[in-house]
CSV table of N, CA and C in Angstrom, one decimal:
chain,number,residue,atom,x,y,z
A,1,MET,N,-32.0,-29.0,24.0
A,1,MET,CA,-30.9,-30.1,22.8
A,1,MET,C,-31.1,-29.0,21.2
A,2,LYS,N,-32.7,-28.6,20.3
A,2,LYS,CA,-32.2,-27.8,19.4
A,2,LYS,C,-32.0,-27.1,19.8
A,3,LEU,N,-32.6,-26.1,20.6
A,3,LEU,CA,-32.3,-24.5,20.9
A,3,LEU,C,-31.0,-24.6,21.3
A,4,ARG,N,-30.3,-25.0,21.8
A,4,ARG,CA,-28.6,-25.2,22.5
A,4,ARG,C,-28.1,-24.9,20.9
A,5,SER,N,-28.8,-25.8,19.9
A,5,SER,CA,-27.4,-25.4,18.8
A,5,SER,C,-27.7,-24.5,18.3
A,6,VAL,N,-28.8,-24.5,17.8
A,6,VAL,CA,-28.9,-22.8,17.4
A,6,VAL,C,-28.4,-21.2,18.1
A,7,VAL,N,-28.4,-21.4,19.0
A,7,VAL,CA,-27.5,-20.4,19.5
A,7,VAL,C,-26.3,-20.7,19.5
A,8,THR,N,-25.8,-22.0,19.7
A,8,THR,CA,-24.3,-22.4,19.6
A,8,THR,C,-23.7,-21.8,18.4
A,9,ALA,N,-24.3,-22.5,17.0
A,9,ALA,CA,-24.6,-22.1,15.5
A,9,ALA,C,-24.5,-20.4,15.3
A,10,LEU,N,-25.9,-19.7,16.3
A,10,LEU,CA,-25.9,-18.5,15.8
A,10,LEU,C,-24.1,-17.4,16.4
A,11,ALA,N,-24.2,-18.1,17.2
A,11,ALA,CA,-22.5,-17.7,18.1
A,11,ALA,C,-21.9,-17.3,17.5
A,12,LEU,N,-21.0,-18.6,17.0
A,12,LEU,CA,-20.4,-18.8,15.6
A,12,LEU,C,-20.2,-18.0,14.4
A,13,VAL,N,-21.2,-17.8,14.3
A,13,VAL,CA,-21.8,-16.8,13.1
A,13,VAL,C,-21.7,-15.4,13.1
A,14,LEU,N,-22.0,-15.2,14.5
A,14,LEU,CA,-21.7,-13.9,14.6
A,14,LEU,C,-19.8,-13.1,15.4
A,15,GLY,N,-19.3,-14.4,16.3
A,15,GLY,CA,-18.1,-14.2,15.9
A,15,GLY,C,-17.5,-13.8,14.9
A,16,ALA,N,-17.7,-14.8,13.5
A,16,ALA,CA,-16.9,-14.7,12.2
A,16,ALA,C,-16.9,-13.2,11.7
A,17,LEU,N,-18.2,-12.4,12.0
A,17,LEU,CA,-18.6,-11.2,11.9
A,17,LEU,C,-18.0,-10.2,11.9
A,18,PHE,N,-17.7,-10.1,13.0
A,18,PHE,CA,-17.8,-9.4,14.2
A,18,PHE,C,-16.3,-9.5,14.9
A,19,ALA,N,-15.2,-9.9,14.4
A,19,ALA,CA,-13.9,-10.4,14.4
A,19,ALA,C,-13.0,-9.3,13.6
A,20,PRO,N,-11.9,-8.9,14.1
A,20,PRO,CA,-10.8,-8.2,13.6
A,20,PRO,C,-10.5,-8.4,12.4
A,21,GLY,N,-10.4,-7.9,11.6
A,21,GLY,CA,-9.8,-7.8,10.6
A,21,GLY,C,-10.3,-9.2,9.2
A,22,ILE,N,-11.6,-9.5,10.0
A,22,ILE,CA,-12.2,-11.3,9.5
A,22,ILE,C,-13.6,-10.3,8.7
A,23,GLY,N,-14.2,-10.4,9.7
A,23,GLY,CA,-15.8,-10.2,10.0
A,23,GLY,C,-16.3,-9.2,9.0
A,24,VAL,N,-17.4,-9.1,7.6
A,24,VAL,CA,-17.6,-8.5,7.3
A,24,VAL,C,-18.2,-6.6,8.0
A,25,LEU,N,-18.1,-7.0,9.4
A,25,LEU,CA,-18.9,-5.6,9.6
A,25,LEU,C,-18.1,-5.4,11.0
A,26,THR,N,-16.3,-4.7,10.1
A,26,THR,CA,-16.0,-4.3,11.2
A,26,THR,C,-15.6,-3.0,10.7
A,27,ALA,N,-15.8,-1.6,11.8
A,27,ALA,CA,-15.3,-0.7,11.8
A,27,ALA,C,-15.0,0.4,10.9
A,28,ALA,N,-15.5,0.8,10.3
A,28,ALA,CA,-15.1,1.8,8.9
A,28,ALA,C,-13.8,2.2,9.2
A,29,GLY,N,-12.8,2.0,8.5
A,29,GLY,CA,-11.2,2.7,8.8
A,29,GLY,C,-10.3,1.9,8.7
A,30,GLU,N,-11.2,0.4,9.5
A,30,GLU,CA,-10.6,-0.6,10.5
A,30,GLU,C,-10.0,-1.5,8.8
A,31,ALA,N,-8.3,-1.8,8.8
A,31,ALA,CA,-7.6,-2.5,7.6
A,31,ALA,C,-7.9,-4.0,8.0
A,32,HIS,N,-8.5,-4.5,7.1
A,32,HIS,CA,-8.9,-5.8,7.0
A,32,HIS,C,-7.2,-6.8,7.2
A,33,ALA,N,-7.6,-8.0,6.7
A,33,ALA,CA,-6.7,-9.2,7.1
A,33,ALA,C,-6.0,-9.2,6.0
A,34,VAL,N,-4.6,-9.0,5.8
A,34,VAL,CA,-3.7,-8.6,4.4
A,34,VAL,C,-3.1,-10.0,4.7
A,35,THR,N,-2.3,-10.1,2.6
A,35,THR,CA,-1.1,-10.8,2.9
A,35,THR,C,0.3,-10.4,3.1
A,36,LYS,N,0.7,-10.4,3.8
A,36,LYS,CA,2.2,-9.7,3.6
A,36,LYS,C,3.3,-10.8,3.1
A,37,ILE,N,4.4,-10.1,2.4
A,37,ILE,CA,4.7,-10.7,1.2
A,37,ILE,C,6.8,-10.1,2.4
A,38,SER,N,7.7,-11.4,1.6
A,38,SER,CA,8.8,-11.0,1.9
A,38,SER,C,9.6,-10.1,1.1
A,39,HIS,N,10.5,-9.7,1.7
A,39,HIS,CA,11.6,-8.5,1.1
A,39,HIS,C,11.6,-9.8,-0.7
A,40,ALA,N,12.3,-10.3,-0.9
A,40,ALA,CA,12.7,-11.6,-1.7
A,40,ALA,C,11.0,-11.4,-2.8
A,41,THR,N,10.4,-11.9,-2.4
A,41,THR,CA,9.0,-11.9,-2.9
A,41,THR,C,8.9,-11.0,-4.4
A,42,ALA,N,8.9,-9.8,-2.7
A,42,ALA,CA,8.4,-8.8,-3.6
A,42,ALA,C,9.3,-8.1,-4.7
A,43,THR,N,10.9,-8.1,-4.5
A,43,THR,CA,12.1,-7.5,-5.3
A,43,THR,C,12.1,-8.6,-6.4
A,44,SER,N,11.6,-10.0,-6.7
A,44,SER,CA,10.5,-10.7,-7.5
A,44,SER,C,9.4,-9.9,-8.3
A,45,MET,N,8.9,-10.5,-7.9
A,45,MET,CA,7.9,-9.2,-8.3
A,45,MET,C,8.1,-8.0,-9.4
A,46,PHE,N,8.8,-7.0,-8.6
A,46,PHE,CA,9.5,-5.9,-8.9
A,46,PHE,C,10.0,-6.2,-9.8
A,47,ARG,N,11.0,-7.3,-10.4
A,47,ARG,CA,12.5,-7.1,-11.9
A,47,ARG,C,11.0,-7.8,-12.2
A,48,SER,N,10.1,-8.6,-11.8
A,48,SER,CA,9.6,-9.2,-13.3
A,48,SER,C,8.6,-7.8,-13.9
A,49,SER,N,8.3,-6.8,-13.7
A,49,SER,CA,7.1,-5.9,-14.3
A,49,SER,C,8.6,-4.8,-14.2
A,50,GLY,N,9.6,-4.8,-15.1
A,50,GLY,CA,10.9,-3.8,-14.7
A,50,GLY,C,10.2,-2.7,-13.8
A,51,ILE,N,10.4,-3.0,-12.8
A,51,ILE,CA,10.2,-1.6,-11.0
A,51,ILE,C,11.7,-1.1,-10.6
A,52,THR,N,12.7,-0.7,-10.5
A,52,THR,CA,13.8,-0.7,-9.7
A,52,THR,C,14.0,-0.2,-8.6
A,53,TRP,N,14.3,-0.4,-7.6
A,53,TRP,CA,14.1,0.0,-6.4
A,53,TRP,C,15.7,0.4,-5.6
A,54,SER,N,15.9,1.7,-4.9
A,54,SER,CA,17.0,2.4,-4.6
A,54,SER,C,16.7,2.4,-3.1
A,55,SER,N,17.9,3.1,-2.2
A,55,SER,CA,18.4,3.0,-0.9
A,55,SER,C,19.5,3.5,-0.4
A,56,SER,N,19.4,5.0,-0.1
A,56,SER,CA,20.3,6.1,0.3
A,56,SER,C,21.2,5.2,1.2
A,57,GLY,N,20.8,4.1,1.6
A,57,GLY,CA,21.7,3.2,2.5
A,57,GLY,C,22.0,2.4,1.6
A,58,GLY,N,22.2,1.7,0.8
A,58,GLY,CA,22.4,0.9,0.3
A,58,GLY,C,22.1,0.1,0.7
A,59,CYS,N,20.9,-0.6,1.5
A,59,CYS,CA,21.1,-1.9,2.5
A,59,CYS,C,19.0,-2.4,2.3
A,60,SER,N,18.7,-4.0,2.4
A,60,SER,CA,17.4,-3.9,3.0
A,60,SER,C,16.8,-3.8,4.1
A,61,ASN,N,17.6,-3.5,5.4
A,61,ASN,CA,17.0,-3.9,6.5
A,61,ASN,C,16.0,-3.1,7.0
A,62,ARG,N,15.1,-3.8,7.4
A,62,ARG,CA,13.8,-3.3,7.9
A,62,ARG,C,13.5,-2.0,9.0
A,63,ASN,N,14.3,-2.0,9.4
A,63,ASN,CA,15.0,-1.6,10.9
A,63,ASN,C,16.1,-0.1,10.4
A,64,VAL,N,16.3,-0.3,9.7
A,64,VAL,CA,17.4,1.0,9.6
A,64,VAL,C,16.9,1.9,8.7
A,65,ALA,N,16.6,3.0,8.7
A,65,ALA,CA,15.6,4.2,8.0
A,65,ALA,C,16.0,4.6,6.7
A,66,THR,N,17.8,4.2,6.5
A,66,THR,CA,18.6,5.1,5.2
A,66,THR,C,18.2,3.5,4.1
A,67,CYS,N,17.4,2.2,4.7
A,67,CYS,CA,17.5,1.5,4.0
A,67,CYS,C,16.2,1.3,3.3
A,68,THR,N,15.9,0.9,2.4
A,68,THR,CA,15.1,0.6,1.8
A,68,THR,C,13.7,-1.2,1.6
A,69,SER,N,13.3,-1.0,2.3
A,69,SER,CA,13.4,-3.2,2.9
A,69,SER,C,11.5,-3.0,2.0
A,70,PHE,N,11.6,-4.5,2.0
A,70,PHE,CA,9.6,-4.8,1.5
A,70,PHE,C,10.0,-6.1,1.9
A,71,ASP,N,10.8,-6.2,3.2
A,71,ASP,CA,9.7,-6.9,4.2
A,71,ASP,C,8.5,-6.4,5.1
A,72,GLN,N,7.5,-8.0,5.3
A,72,GLN,CA,5.5,-7.5,5.6
A,72,GLN,C,4.7,-6.3,4.4
A,73,LEU,N,5.6,-6.1,3.3
A,73,LEU,CA,4.8,-5.2,2.1
A,73,LEU,C,3.9,-5.9,2.2
A,74,ASN,N,2.4,-5.4,1.7
A,74,ASN,CA,1.8,-6.1,1.6
A,74,ASN,C,1.2,-6.5,0.0
A,75,LEU,N,1.0,-8.0,-0.1
A,75,LEU,CA,0.7,-8.3,-1.3
A,75,LEU,C,0.2,-7.2,-2.0
A,76,ALA,N,-0.7,-6.6,-1.9
A,76,ALA,CA,-1.8,-6.0,-3.2
A,76,ALA,C,-1.1,-4.7,-3.5
A,77,THR,N,-0.2,-4.0,-2.2
A,77,THR,CA,0.4,-2.8,-2.5
A,77,THR,C,1.5,-3.4,-4.1
A,78,ALA,N,2.9,-4.4,-3.4
A,78,ALA,CA,3.3,-4.9,-4.8
A,78,ALA,C,2.6,-4.8,-5.6
A,79,GLN,N,1.7,-5.6,-6.2
A,79,GLN,CA,0.6,-5.8,-7.2
A,79,GLN,C,0.0,-4.2,-7.8
A,80,GLY,N,-0.2,-3.1,-7.0
A,80,GLY,CA,0.0,-2.1,-7.2
A,80,GLY,C,0.4,-1.1,-7.6
A,81,ALA,N,1.8,-1.3,-7.5
A,81,ALA,CA,3.1,-1.4,-8.2
A,81,ALA,C,3.3,-1.5,-9.5
A,82,GLN,N,3.3,-2.7,-9.3
A,82,GLN,CA,2.9,-3.4,-10.7
A,82,GLN,C,1.8,-2.6,-11.7
A,83,THR,N,0.4,-2.4,-11.1
A,83,THR,CA,-0.3,-2.3,-12.1
A,83,THR,C,-0.1,-0.4,-12.8
A,84,LEU,N,0.5,0.1,-11.5
A,84,LEU,CA,1.4,1.4,-12.0
A,84,LEU,C,2.4,1.5,-12.8
A,85,ARG,N,3.0,0.9,-13.1
A,85,ARG,CA,4.6,0.4,-13.9
A,85,ARG,C,3.3,0.0,-15.1
A,86,SER,N,2.8,-0.9,-15.6
A,86,SER,CA,2.1,-1.7,-16.9
A,86,SER,C,1.1,-0.1,-17.3
A,87,ALA,N,0.2,0.9,-16.4
A,87,ALA,CA,-1.0,1.4,-16.7
A,87,ALA,C,0.0,2.2,-17.7
A,88,SER,N,0.4,3.3,-16.3
A,88,SER,CA,1.4,4.5,-16.8
A,88,SER,C,2.6,4.4,-17.6
A,89,GLY,N,3.3,2.8,-18.3
A,89,GLY,CA,4.3,2.9,-18.9
A,89,GLY,C,5.6,3.8,-18.3
A,90,CYS,N,6.3,3.9,-17.4
A,90,CYS,CA,6.6,5.1,-16.6
A,90,CYS,C,7.3,4.3,-15.9
A,91,ALA,N,8.9,4.4,-16.4
A,91,ALA,CA,9.6,3.9,-15.6
A,91,ALA,C,9.7,3.8,-13.9
A,92,LEU,N,9.1,3.2,-12.8
A,92,LEU,CA,9.3,3.0,-11.5
A,92,LEU,C,10.6,2.9,-11.1
A,93,ASN,N,10.6,4.1,-9.7
A,93,ASN,CA,12.1,3.8,-8.5
A,93,ASN,C,11.6,3.6,-7.5
A,94,ILE,N,11.8,2.7,-6.4
A,94,ILE,CA,10.8,2.8,-5.3
A,94,ILE,C,12.0,2.9,-4.6
A,95,THR,N,11.6,3.9,-4.0
A,95,THR,CA,12.7,4.7,-2.5
A,95,THR,C,12.0,4.4,-1.7
A,96,GLY,N,11.6,4.2,-1.0
A,96,GLY,CA,11.1,3.9,0.3
A,96,GLY,C,9.6,2.7,0.5
A,97,GLY,N,10.2,2.1,1.4
A,97,GLY,CA,9.2,0.1,1.3
A,97,GLY,C,8.6,0.4,3.1
A,98,THR,N,9.0,-0.6,3.9
A,98,THR,CA,8.1,-0.5,4.9
A,98,THR,C,8.7,-1.1,6.1
A,99,GLU,N,10.0,-0.4,5.8
A,99,GLU,CA,10.9,0.3,6.2
A,99,GLU,C,11.0,1.5,7.5
A,100,THR,N,11.2,1.3,8.8
A,100,THR,CA,10.7,2.7,9.9
A,100,THR,C,11.3,3.3,9.2
A,101,GLY,N,10.9,4.6,10.1
A,101,GLY,CA,11.2,6.5,9.9
A,101,GLY,C,10.5,7.1,9.2
A,102,HIS,N,9.4,6.6,8.5
A,102,HIS,CA,8.6,7.4,8.0
A,102,HIS,C,7.4,7.1,8.9
A,103,ALA,N,6.0,8.2,8.7
A,103,ALA,CA,5.4,8.1,9.6
A,103,ALA,C,4.3,7.3,9.9
A,104,SER,N,3.7,7.4,11.0
A,104,SER,CA,2.9,5.7,11.8
A,104,SER,C,1.6,5.8,11.2
A,105,GLY,N,0.9,5.0,11.9
A,105,GLY,CA,-0.5,4.9,11.2
A,105,GLY,C,-1.0,3.4,10.3
A,106,THR,N,-2.6,3.7,10.4
A,106,THR,CA,-3.0,2.0,10.1
A,106,THR,C,-2.3,1.6,9.0
A,107,TYR,N,-2.6,2.9,7.8
A,107,TYR,CA,-2.3,2.6,6.3
A,107,TYR,C,-0.9,3.7,5.9
A,108,SER,N,0.5,2.9,6.8
A,108,SER,CA,1.5,3.3,6.2
A,108,SER,C,2.2,3.2,5.8
A,109,HIS,N,3.8,3.2,6.0
A,109,HIS,CA,4.8,1.9,4.9
A,109,HIS,C,5.0,0.3,6.0
A,110,TRP,N,5.1,1.4,7.4
A,110,TRP,CA,5.6,-0.1,8.3
A,110,TRP,C,4.5,-1.1,8.3
A,111,ASN,N,3.6,-0.6,8.1
A,111,ASN,CA,2.1,-1.8,7.9
A,111,ASN,C,1.8,-2.4,6.5
A,112,GLY,N,3.2,-1.8,5.4
A,112,GLY,CA,2.7,-2.8,4.1
A,112,GLY,C,2.1,-2.0,3.0
A,113,TYR,N,1.6,-0.3,3.8
A,113,TYR,CA,0.3,0.0,2.3
A,113,TYR,C,0.9,1.0,1.5
A,114,LYS,N,2.1,1.9,1.6
A,114,LYS,CA,2.6,2.5,1.6
A,114,LYS,C,4.1,2.3,0.5
A,115,LEU,N,5.0,2.7,-0.5
A,115,LEU,CA,5.3,2.8,-1.5
A,115,LEU,C,6.1,4.4,-1.9
A,116,ASP,N,7.3,5.0,-1.6
A,116,ASP,CA,7.6,6.1,-2.5
A,116,ASP,C,8.3,5.8,-3.1
A,117,PHE,N,7.6,6.6,-4.8
A,117,PHE,CA,8.5,6.5,-5.6
A,117,PHE,C,9.3,8.2,-5.8
A,118,GLY,N,10.6,7.3,-7.1
A,118,GLY,CA,11.2,8.4,-7.4
A,118,GLY,C,10.5,9.9,-8.1
A,119,ARG,N,10.0,11.0,-7.8
A,119,ARG,CA,10.1,11.8,-8.6
A,119,ARG,C,10.2,11.7,-10.8
A,120,THR,N,9.7,11.4,-11.7
A,120,THR,CA,9.8,11.7,-12.7
A,120,THR,C,8.9,12.6,-13.6
A,121,THR,N,9.3,12.8,-14.8
A,121,THR,CA,8.2,13.8,-15.3
A,121,THR,C,7.1,12.9,-16.1
A,122,CYS,N,7.4,11.6,-16.0
A,122,CYS,CA,6.8,10.5,-17.2
A,122,CYS,C,4.9,10.1,-15.7
A,123,VAL,N,5.8,9.7,-14.5
A,123,VAL,CA,4.9,9.0,-13.0
A,123,VAL,C,4.2,11.3,-13.1
A,124,THR,N,4.5,11.8,-13.4
A,124,THR,CA,3.6,13.1,-12.5
A,124,THR,C,3.1,13.5,-13.4
A,125,ASN,N,3.2,13.0,-14.8
A,125,ASN,CA,2.1,13.2,-15.5
A,125,ASN,C,1.4,12.3,-15.7
A,126,TYR,N,1.4,11.5,-15.3
A,126,TYR,CA,0.6,10.6,-15.1
A,126,TYR,C,-0.4,10.1,-14.5
A,127,VAL,N,0.9,10.6,-12.9
A,127,VAL,CA,-1.0,11.3,-12.0
A,127,VAL,C,-1.3,12.2,-12.4
A,128,LYS,N,-1.3,13.2,-12.8
A,128,LYS,CA,-2.2,14.4,-12.6
A,128,LYS,C,-3.0,14.4,-13.8
A,129,ASN,N,-2.5,13.9,-14.7
A,129,ASN,CA,-3.8,13.8,-16.0
A,129,ASN,C,-5.2,12.6,-15.7
A,130,THR,N,-4.6,12.0,-15.3
A,130,THR,CA,-5.1,10.1,-15.1
A,130,THR,C,-6.1,9.9,-13.6
A,131,PHE,N,-5.8,10.9,-12.8
A,131,PHE,CA,-6.4,10.5,-11.0
A,131,PHE,C,-7.1,11.4,-11.2
A,132,THR,N,-7.8,12.3,-10.0
A,132,THR,CA,-9.0,13.3,-9.0
A,132,THR,C,-7.9,14.1,-8.1
A,133,TYR,N,-8.1,15.8,-8.4
A,133,TYR,CA,-6.9,15.8,-7.3
A,133,TYR,C,-8.1,16.0,-6.4
A,134,ILE,N,-7.7,15.6,-5.0
A,134,ILE,CA,-9.0,15.6,-3.9
A,134,ILE,C,-8.1,16.6,-3.0
A,135,GLY,N,-7.0,18.1,-2.8
A,135,GLY,CA,-6.9,18.6,-1.6
A,135,GLY,C,-5.8,18.2,-1.3
A,136,VAL,N,-5.0,18.8,-0.4
A,136,VAL,CA,-3.7,18.8,0.5
A,136,VAL,C,-4.1,17.8,2.4
A,137,ARG,N,-3.2,16.9,2.0
A,137,ARG,CA,-2.7,16.4,3.5
A,137,ARG,C,-2.9,17.7,4.6
A,138,GLY,N,-2.7,16.6,5.0
A,138,GLY,CA,-2.8,18.5,6.7
A,138,GLY,C,-0.6,18.5,6.8
A,139,ASP,N,-0.3,18.0,6.4
A,139,ASP,CA,1.4,17.8,5.9
A,139,ASP,C,1.9,19.0,4.6
A,140,GLY,N,0.7,19.4,4.1
A,140,GLY,CA,0.6,20.7,3.0
A,140,GLY,C,1.4,19.8,1.8
A,141,ALA,N,1.1,18.3,1.3
A,141,ALA,CA,0.9,17.2,-0.1
A,141,ALA,C,0.1,17.8,-1.0
A,142,PRO,N,-0.3,18.0,-2.0
A,142,PRO,CA,-1.0,18.0,-2.6
A,142,PRO,C,-1.2,16.3,-3.2
A,143,GLN,N,-2.6,16.2,-3.4
A,143,GLN,CA,-3.3,13.8,-3.2
A,143,GLN,C,-4.1,14.2,-4.6
A,144,TRP,N,-4.0,12.5,-4.7
A,144,TRP,CA,-4.5,12.8,-5.6
A,144,TRP,C,-5.0,11.5,-5.6
A,145,LYS,N,-5.9,11.1,-6.2
A,145,LYS,CA,-7.4,9.7,-5.9
A,145,LYS,C,-7.4,8.3,-7.4
A,146,SER,N,-6.9,7.6,-6.9
A,146,SER,CA,-6.9,7.1,-8.8
A,146,SER,C,-8.4,6.1,-8.5
A,147,GLY,N,-8.7,5.7,-9.8
A,147,GLY,CA,-10.4,5.3,-9.6
A,147,GLY,C,-10.6,3.5,-8.6
A,148,ALA,N,-9.7,3.5,-8.4
A,148,ALA,CA,-9.6,2.2,-7.5
A,148,ALA,C,-10.0,3.1,-6.4
A,149,GLY,N,-8.9,3.7,-5.9
A,149,GLY,CA,-9.2,4.8,-4.5
A,149,GLY,C,-7.5,4.8,-3.9
A,150,ASN,N,-7.0,4.7,-4.8
A,150,ASN,CA,-5.6,4.4,-4.3
A,150,ASN,C,-4.9,5.8,-4.4
A,151,VAL,N,-4.3,6.5,-3.0
A,151,VAL,CA,-4.1,8.0,-2.7
A,151,VAL,C,-2.7,8.1,-3.4
A,152,TYR,N,-2.3,8.7,-4.1
A,152,TYR,CA,-0.8,9.7,-4.6
A,152,TYR,C,-0.7,11.3,-3.8
A,153,ALA,N,0.5,10.9,-3.6
A,153,ALA,CA,1.1,12.3,-2.6
A,153,ALA,C,2.0,12.8,-2.4
A,154,ASP,N,1.9,14.6,-4.0
A,154,ASP,CA,3.3,14.6,-4.3
A,154,ASP,C,3.9,15.4,-3.0
A,155,GLU,N,5.1,14.6,-2.6
A,155,GLU,CA,6.4,15.1,-1.1
A,155,GLU,C,7.1,15.9,-1.8
A,156,GLY,N,6.9,16.5,-3.6
A,156,GLY,CA,8.3,17.5,-3.8
A,156,GLY,C,9.0,15.9,-4.6
A,157,ASN,N,9.7,15.9,-3.7
A,157,ASN,CA,11.2,15.0,-4.1
A,157,ASN,C,10.9,13.3,-4.8
A,158,HIS,N,9.3,13.3,-4.1
A,158,HIS,CA,8.9,11.5,-4.6
A,158,HIS,C,7.8,11.3,-4.2
A,159,TRP,N,7.2,11.2,-5.2
A,159,TRP,CA,5.5,10.7,-4.8
A,159,TRP,C,5.4,8.9,-3.9
A,160,ASP,N,3.9,9.9,-2.3
A,160,ASP,CA,4.2,8.4,-1.0
A,160,ASP,C,3.0,8.0,-2.3
A,161,VAL,N,2.7,6.7,-2.4
A,161,VAL,CA,1.3,6.2,-2.7
A,161,VAL,C,0.7,5.2,-1.6
A,162,THR,N,0.2,5.6,-1.2
A,162,THR,CA,-0.6,4.5,0.0
A,162,THR,C,-1.8,3.8,-1.0
A,163,PHE,N,-1.4,2.8,-1.2
A,163,PHE,CA,-1.8,1.4,-2.5
A,163,PHE,C,-2.6,0.5,-0.6
A,164,TYR,N,-4.7,1.1,-1.0
A,164,TYR,CA,-6.0,1.1,-0.5
A,164,TYR,C,-6.4,-1.3,-1.1
A,165,ASN,N,-5.6,-0.8,-2.5
A,165,ASN,CA,-6.2,-2.5,-3.2
A,165,ASN,C,-4.7,-2.4,-4.5
A,166,CYS,N,-4.7,-2.8,-5.6
A,166,CYS,CA,-4.1,-4.0,-6.3
A,166,CYS,C,-4.1,-3.2,-7.7
A,167,GLY,N,-4.7,-1.8,-7.7
A,167,GLY,CA,-5.3,-1.1,-8.4
A,167,GLY,C,-5.9,-1.6,-9.6
A,168,GLY,N,-6.7,-2.9,-9.8
A,168,GLY,CA,-6.7,-3.4,-10.8
A,168,GLY,C,-6.5,-4.3,-11.5
A,169,CYS,N,-5.8,-5.3,-10.2
A,169,CYS,CA,-4.7,-6.5,-11.4
A,169,CYS,C,-5.4,-7.4,-11.9
């Protein structure tokens, strides 16, 4: 009976360690469980930090590419935008969120890890003077990496930012 209890306990511990997105021994590069927020929660957070957002379609429907949606945004991504705003002192306007129409992948817009910010001199100077240049992305966009590990890609008319965390919030 004692051996059975030990085996059961061991099975529970190993199950927790190797469960996708939960355990500490997940595969390299695998996304961990994250907290998702609603469009309303995100806009409230952005408004409180003085961050604006715009949409070429004047809408927020996640399933329409011309909208700017924050449905299913990661909480850490929203907090990362707030950190960028407070650390840089720059005005931020979000032009892309979790809506369809962006490139796919684990750390994608759709999965809540990315936001697009309108390109301004203030943001560009802050990124280039504060973060480390790490080379060009596969599509040719030059990239900078923050001390927290978030990646800023210069896509010409906007910044495509991958928030792996909140940037020190």
